[in-house]
Each structure stands twice: as structure tokens, then as C-alpha cells.
Coordinates of N, CA and C in Angstrom, one line a residue:
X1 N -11.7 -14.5 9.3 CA -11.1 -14.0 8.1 C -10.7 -12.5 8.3
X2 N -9.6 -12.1 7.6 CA -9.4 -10.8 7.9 C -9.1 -10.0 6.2
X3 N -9.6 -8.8 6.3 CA -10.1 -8.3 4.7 C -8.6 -6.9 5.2
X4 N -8.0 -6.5 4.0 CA -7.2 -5.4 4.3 C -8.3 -4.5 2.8
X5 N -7.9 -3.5 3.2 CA -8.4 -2.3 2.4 C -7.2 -0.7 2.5
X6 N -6.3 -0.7 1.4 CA -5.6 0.2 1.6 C -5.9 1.4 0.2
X7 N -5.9 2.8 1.0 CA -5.8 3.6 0.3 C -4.4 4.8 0.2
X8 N -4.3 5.8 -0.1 CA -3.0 6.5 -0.3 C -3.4 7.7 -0.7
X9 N -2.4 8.5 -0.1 CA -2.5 10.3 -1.0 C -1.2 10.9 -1.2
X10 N -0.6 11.9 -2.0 CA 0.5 12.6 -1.9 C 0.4 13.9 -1.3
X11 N -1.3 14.3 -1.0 CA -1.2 15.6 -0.3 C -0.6 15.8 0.8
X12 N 0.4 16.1 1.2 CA 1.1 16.7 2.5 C 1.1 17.9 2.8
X13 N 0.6 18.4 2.1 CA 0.7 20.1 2.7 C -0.9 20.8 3.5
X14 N -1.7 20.0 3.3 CA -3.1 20.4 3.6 C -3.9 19.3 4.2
X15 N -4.0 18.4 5.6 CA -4.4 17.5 6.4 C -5.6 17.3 5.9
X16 N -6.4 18.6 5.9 CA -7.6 17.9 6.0 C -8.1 17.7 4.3
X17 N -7.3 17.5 3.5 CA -7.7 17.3 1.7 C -7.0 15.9 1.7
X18 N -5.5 15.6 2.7 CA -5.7 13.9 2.5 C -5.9 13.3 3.2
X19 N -6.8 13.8 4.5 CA -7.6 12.6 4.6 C -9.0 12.3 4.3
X20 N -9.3 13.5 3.8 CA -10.2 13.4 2.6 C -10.3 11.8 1.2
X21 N -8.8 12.5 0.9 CA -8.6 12.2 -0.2 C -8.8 10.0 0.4
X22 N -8.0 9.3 1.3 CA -7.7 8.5 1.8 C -9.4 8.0 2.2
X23 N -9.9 8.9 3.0 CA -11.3 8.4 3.5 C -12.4 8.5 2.2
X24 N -12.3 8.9 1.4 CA -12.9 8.7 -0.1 C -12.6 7.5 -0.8
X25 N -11.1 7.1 -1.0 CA -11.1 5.6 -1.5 C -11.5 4.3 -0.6
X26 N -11.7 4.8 0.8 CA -12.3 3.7 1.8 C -13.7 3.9 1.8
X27 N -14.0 4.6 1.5 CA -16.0 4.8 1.5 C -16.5 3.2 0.3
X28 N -17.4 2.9 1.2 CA -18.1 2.0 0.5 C -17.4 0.3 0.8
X29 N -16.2 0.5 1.1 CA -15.7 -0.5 1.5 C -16.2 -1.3 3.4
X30 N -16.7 -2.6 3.2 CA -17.0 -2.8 4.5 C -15.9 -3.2 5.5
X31 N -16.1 -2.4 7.1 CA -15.1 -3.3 7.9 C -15.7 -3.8 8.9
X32 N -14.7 -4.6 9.9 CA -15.9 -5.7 10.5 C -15.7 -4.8 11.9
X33 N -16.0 -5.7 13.0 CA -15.8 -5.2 14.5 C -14.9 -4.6 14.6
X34 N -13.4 -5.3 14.2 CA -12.3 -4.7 15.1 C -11.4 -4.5 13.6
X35 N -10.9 -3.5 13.9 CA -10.1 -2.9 12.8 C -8.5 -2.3 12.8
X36 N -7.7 -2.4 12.4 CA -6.2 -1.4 12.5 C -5.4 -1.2 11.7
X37 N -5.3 0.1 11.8 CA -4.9 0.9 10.8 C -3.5 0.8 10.5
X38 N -2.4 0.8 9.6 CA -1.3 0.7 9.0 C -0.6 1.3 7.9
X39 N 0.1 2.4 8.7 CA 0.4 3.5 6.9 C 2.1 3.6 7.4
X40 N 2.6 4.2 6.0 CA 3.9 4.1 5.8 C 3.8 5.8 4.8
X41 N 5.1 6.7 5.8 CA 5.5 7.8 4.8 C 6.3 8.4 4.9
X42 N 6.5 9.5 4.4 CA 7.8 9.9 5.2 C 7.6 11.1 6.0
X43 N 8.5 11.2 6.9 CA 8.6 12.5 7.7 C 7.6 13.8 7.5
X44 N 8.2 13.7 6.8 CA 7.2 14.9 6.5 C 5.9 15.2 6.3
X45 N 4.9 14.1 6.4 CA 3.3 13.6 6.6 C 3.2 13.8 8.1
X46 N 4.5 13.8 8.9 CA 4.1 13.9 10.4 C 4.1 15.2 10.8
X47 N 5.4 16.3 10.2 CA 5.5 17.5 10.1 C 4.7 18.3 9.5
X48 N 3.5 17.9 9.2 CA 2.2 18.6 8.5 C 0.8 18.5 9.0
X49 N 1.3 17.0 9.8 CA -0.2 16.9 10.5 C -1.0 16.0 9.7
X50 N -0.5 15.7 8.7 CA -1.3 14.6 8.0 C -1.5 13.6 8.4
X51 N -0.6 13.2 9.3 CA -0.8 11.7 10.5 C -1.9 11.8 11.7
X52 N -1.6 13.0 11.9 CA -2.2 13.5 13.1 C -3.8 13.4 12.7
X53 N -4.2 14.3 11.7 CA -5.7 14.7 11.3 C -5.8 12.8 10.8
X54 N -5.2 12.2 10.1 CA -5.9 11.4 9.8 C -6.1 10.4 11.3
X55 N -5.2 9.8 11.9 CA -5.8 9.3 13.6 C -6.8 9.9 13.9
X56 N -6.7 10.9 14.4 CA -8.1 11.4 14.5 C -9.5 11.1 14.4
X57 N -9.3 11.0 12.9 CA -10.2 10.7 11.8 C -11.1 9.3 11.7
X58 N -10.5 8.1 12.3 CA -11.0 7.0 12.2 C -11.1 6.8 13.8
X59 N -11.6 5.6 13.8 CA -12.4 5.3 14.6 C -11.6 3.8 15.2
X60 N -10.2 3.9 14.7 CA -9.2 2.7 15.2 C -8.0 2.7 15.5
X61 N -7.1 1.9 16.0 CA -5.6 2.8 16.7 C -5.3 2.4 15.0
X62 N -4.2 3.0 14.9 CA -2.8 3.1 13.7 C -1.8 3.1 14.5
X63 N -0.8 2.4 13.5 CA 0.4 2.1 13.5 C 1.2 2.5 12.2
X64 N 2.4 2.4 12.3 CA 3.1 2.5 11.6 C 4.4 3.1 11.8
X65 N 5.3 3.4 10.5 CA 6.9 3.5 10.1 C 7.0 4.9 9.6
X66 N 8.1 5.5 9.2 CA 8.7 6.5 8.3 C 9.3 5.9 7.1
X67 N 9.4 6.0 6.2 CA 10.0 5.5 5.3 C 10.8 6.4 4.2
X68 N 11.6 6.5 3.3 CA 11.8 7.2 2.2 C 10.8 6.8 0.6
X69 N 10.3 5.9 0.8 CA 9.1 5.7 -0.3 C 8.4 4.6 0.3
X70 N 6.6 4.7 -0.3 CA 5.6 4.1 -0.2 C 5.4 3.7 -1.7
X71 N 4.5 2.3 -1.1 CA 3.6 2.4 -2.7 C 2.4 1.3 -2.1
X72 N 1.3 1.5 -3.3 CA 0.6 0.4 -3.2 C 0.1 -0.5 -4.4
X73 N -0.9 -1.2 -4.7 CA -0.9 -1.7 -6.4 C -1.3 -0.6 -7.2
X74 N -1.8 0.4 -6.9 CA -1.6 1.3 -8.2 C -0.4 2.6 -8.2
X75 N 0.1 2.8 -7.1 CA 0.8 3.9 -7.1 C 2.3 3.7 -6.4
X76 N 3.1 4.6 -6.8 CA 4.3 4.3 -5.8 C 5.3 5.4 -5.6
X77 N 5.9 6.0 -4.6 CA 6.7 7.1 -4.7 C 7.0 7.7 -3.4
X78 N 7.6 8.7 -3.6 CA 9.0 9.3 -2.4 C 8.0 9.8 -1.4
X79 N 6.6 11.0 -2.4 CA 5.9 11.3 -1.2 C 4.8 11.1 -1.3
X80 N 4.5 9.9 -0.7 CA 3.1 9.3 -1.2 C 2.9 8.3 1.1
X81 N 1.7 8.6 1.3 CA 1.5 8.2 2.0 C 0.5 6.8 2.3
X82 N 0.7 5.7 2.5 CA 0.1 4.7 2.3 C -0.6 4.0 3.5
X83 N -1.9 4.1 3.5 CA -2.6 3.5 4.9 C -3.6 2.4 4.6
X84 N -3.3 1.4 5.0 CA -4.1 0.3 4.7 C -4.5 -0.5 6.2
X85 N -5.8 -0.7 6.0 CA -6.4 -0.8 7.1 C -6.8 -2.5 7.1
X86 N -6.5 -3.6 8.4 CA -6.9 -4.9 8.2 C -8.3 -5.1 9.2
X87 N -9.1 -5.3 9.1 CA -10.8 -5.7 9.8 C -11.0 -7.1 9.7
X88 N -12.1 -7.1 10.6 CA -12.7 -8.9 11.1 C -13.6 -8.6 11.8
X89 N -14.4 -9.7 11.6 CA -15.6 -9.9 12.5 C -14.9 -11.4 13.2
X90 N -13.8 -12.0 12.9 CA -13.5 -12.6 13.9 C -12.3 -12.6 14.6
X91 N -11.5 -11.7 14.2 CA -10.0 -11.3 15.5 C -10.0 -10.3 16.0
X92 N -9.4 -10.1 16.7 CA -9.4 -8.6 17.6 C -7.6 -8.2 17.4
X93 N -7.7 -6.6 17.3 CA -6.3 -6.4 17.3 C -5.8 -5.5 18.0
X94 N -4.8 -5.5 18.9 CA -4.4 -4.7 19.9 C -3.5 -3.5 19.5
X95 N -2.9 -2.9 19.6 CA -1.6 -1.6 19.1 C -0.8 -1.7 20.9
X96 N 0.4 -1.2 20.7 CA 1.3 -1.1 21.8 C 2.6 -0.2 21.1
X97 N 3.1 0.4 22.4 CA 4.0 0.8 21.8 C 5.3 0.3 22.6
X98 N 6.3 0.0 21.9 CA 7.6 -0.9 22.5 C 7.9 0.7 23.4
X99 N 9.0 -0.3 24.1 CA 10.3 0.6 24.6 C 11.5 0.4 23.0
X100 N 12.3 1.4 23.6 CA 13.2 1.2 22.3 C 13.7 -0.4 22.2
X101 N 14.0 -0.7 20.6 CA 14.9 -2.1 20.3 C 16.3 -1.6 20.4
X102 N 16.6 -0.3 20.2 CA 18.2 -0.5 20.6 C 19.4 -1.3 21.4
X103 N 18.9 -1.8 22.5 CA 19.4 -2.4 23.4 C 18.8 -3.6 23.8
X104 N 18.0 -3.5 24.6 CA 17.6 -5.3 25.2 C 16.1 -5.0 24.4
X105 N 16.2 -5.9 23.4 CA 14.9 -6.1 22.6 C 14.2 -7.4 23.0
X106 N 14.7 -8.2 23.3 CA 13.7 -9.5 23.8 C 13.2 -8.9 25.3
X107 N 13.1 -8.3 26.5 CA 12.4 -7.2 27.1 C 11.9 -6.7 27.1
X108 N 12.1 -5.5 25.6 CA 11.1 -5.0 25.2 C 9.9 -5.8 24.6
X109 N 9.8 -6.6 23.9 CA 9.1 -7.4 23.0 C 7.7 -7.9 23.7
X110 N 8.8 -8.7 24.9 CA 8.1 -9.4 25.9 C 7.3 -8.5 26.5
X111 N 7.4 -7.4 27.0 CA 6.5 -6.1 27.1 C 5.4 -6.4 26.4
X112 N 5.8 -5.8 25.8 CA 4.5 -5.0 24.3 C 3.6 -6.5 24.3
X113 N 4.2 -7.6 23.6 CA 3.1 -8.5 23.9 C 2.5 -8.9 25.3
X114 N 3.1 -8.8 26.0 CA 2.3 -9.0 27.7 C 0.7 -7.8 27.4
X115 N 1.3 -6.6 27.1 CA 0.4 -4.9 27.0 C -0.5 -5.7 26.2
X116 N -0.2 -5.9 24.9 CA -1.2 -6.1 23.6 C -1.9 -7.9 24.2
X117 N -2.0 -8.5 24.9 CA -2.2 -9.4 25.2 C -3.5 -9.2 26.4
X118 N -3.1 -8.0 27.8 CA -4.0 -8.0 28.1 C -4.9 -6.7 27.9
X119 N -4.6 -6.4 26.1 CA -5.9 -5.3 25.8 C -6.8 -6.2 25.4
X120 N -7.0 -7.5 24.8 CA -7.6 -8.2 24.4 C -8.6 -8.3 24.9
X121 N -10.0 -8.7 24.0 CA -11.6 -8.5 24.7 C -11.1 -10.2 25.3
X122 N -10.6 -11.2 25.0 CA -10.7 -12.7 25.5 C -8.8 -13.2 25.2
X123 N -8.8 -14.1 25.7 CA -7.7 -15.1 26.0 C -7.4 -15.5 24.0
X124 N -6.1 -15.1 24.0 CA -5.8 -15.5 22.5 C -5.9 -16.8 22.2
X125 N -5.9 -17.2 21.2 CA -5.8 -18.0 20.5 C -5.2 -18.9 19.7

């Protein structure tokens, strides 16, 4: 089974108050063995470091996009940054990072899953 748990903040100007703010709506929430992370924001969360301090911060790779707006079920907007995290005690999840899709994207693809295939603790499934 896999449990997601997403939290969010609009602080952009001060790293270490959202991930504060982010690691406060995740407290108390349980995650299993393997976990990864997934936020969505815009630009300017990266130009502040807010991406940065929060990686850091946890204890799992992250991924993710830029966008011009986030939301989640309670909140939604231009500068809001959204990280929602999926865990298991029975999958494991790997992160990779492509080469560009601009051009030959079946290539790339085939990459990244070959990479994310042999980070795996065992043979998928």
C-alpha cells in the first residue's frame, strides 16, 4: 500500500520558516521504509532556497516541476508551494534524472528507467 501525505506553504522569502511551516503539517503523520518526495512551485521557491533548505531537510530524494500555480485540498494559488510526499512499507522508489525530452525522448526514457531500475534494493515487479 502506498499512503501520500501532502503539505504546502507560501513562505518564499525565508527557507527556513517554510520548511518549517511544511515539516509542521507532516509531524505526526506516519511514513513507511521508502519514501518520495513531490512538490510543485514556481520559480521563485528555487530563487530563494526554499527548494534547496527543504531537500536538505528530509531524509528522501524529491522531485518535481515549476509551475505558475499549485494547490492542494485546502489551498490553491500563484505562490504557494506544494510537497506531497508518497511512503510504503511495501515499494521502493527510485528518483532519476532524464537527459533532455526535447529531442530523442524514447532514449532518454529508456535511460532513466534502466538508472531508476538498477537503484532498486530487488528486481521489480
Amino acid at each position: 500500500m502506498i499512503t501520500m501525505h501532502t503539505a504546502y506553504t507560501e513562505e518564499i522569502d525565508e527557507p527556513e520558516l517554510a520548511v518549517q511551516e511544511i515539516l509542521s503539517q507532516l509531524e505526526g503523520k506516519e511514513f513507511g521504509k521508502s519514501s518520495v518526495g513531490i512538490l510543485s512551485c514556481t520559480a521563485d521557491f528555487l530563487e530563494t532556497g526554499v527548494v534547496r533548505a527543504l531537500c536538505e531537510r528530509v531524509s528522501f530524494d524529491v522531485v518535481g516541476i515549476t509551475s505558475l500555480a499549485s494547490s492542494t485540498a485546502e489551498e490553491a494559488g500563484l505562490d504557494i508551494l506544494t510537497f506531497s510526499v508518497l511512503t510504503s512499507n511495501d515499494v521502493s522508489f527510485a528518483t532519476v534524472l532524464t537527459d533532455s525530452l526535447a529531442k530523442v525522448q524514447a532514449e532518454s526514457i529508456h535511460s532513466a528507467v534502466s538508472k531508476a531500475l538498477a537503484a532498486l534494493p530487488g528486481a521489480a515487479s
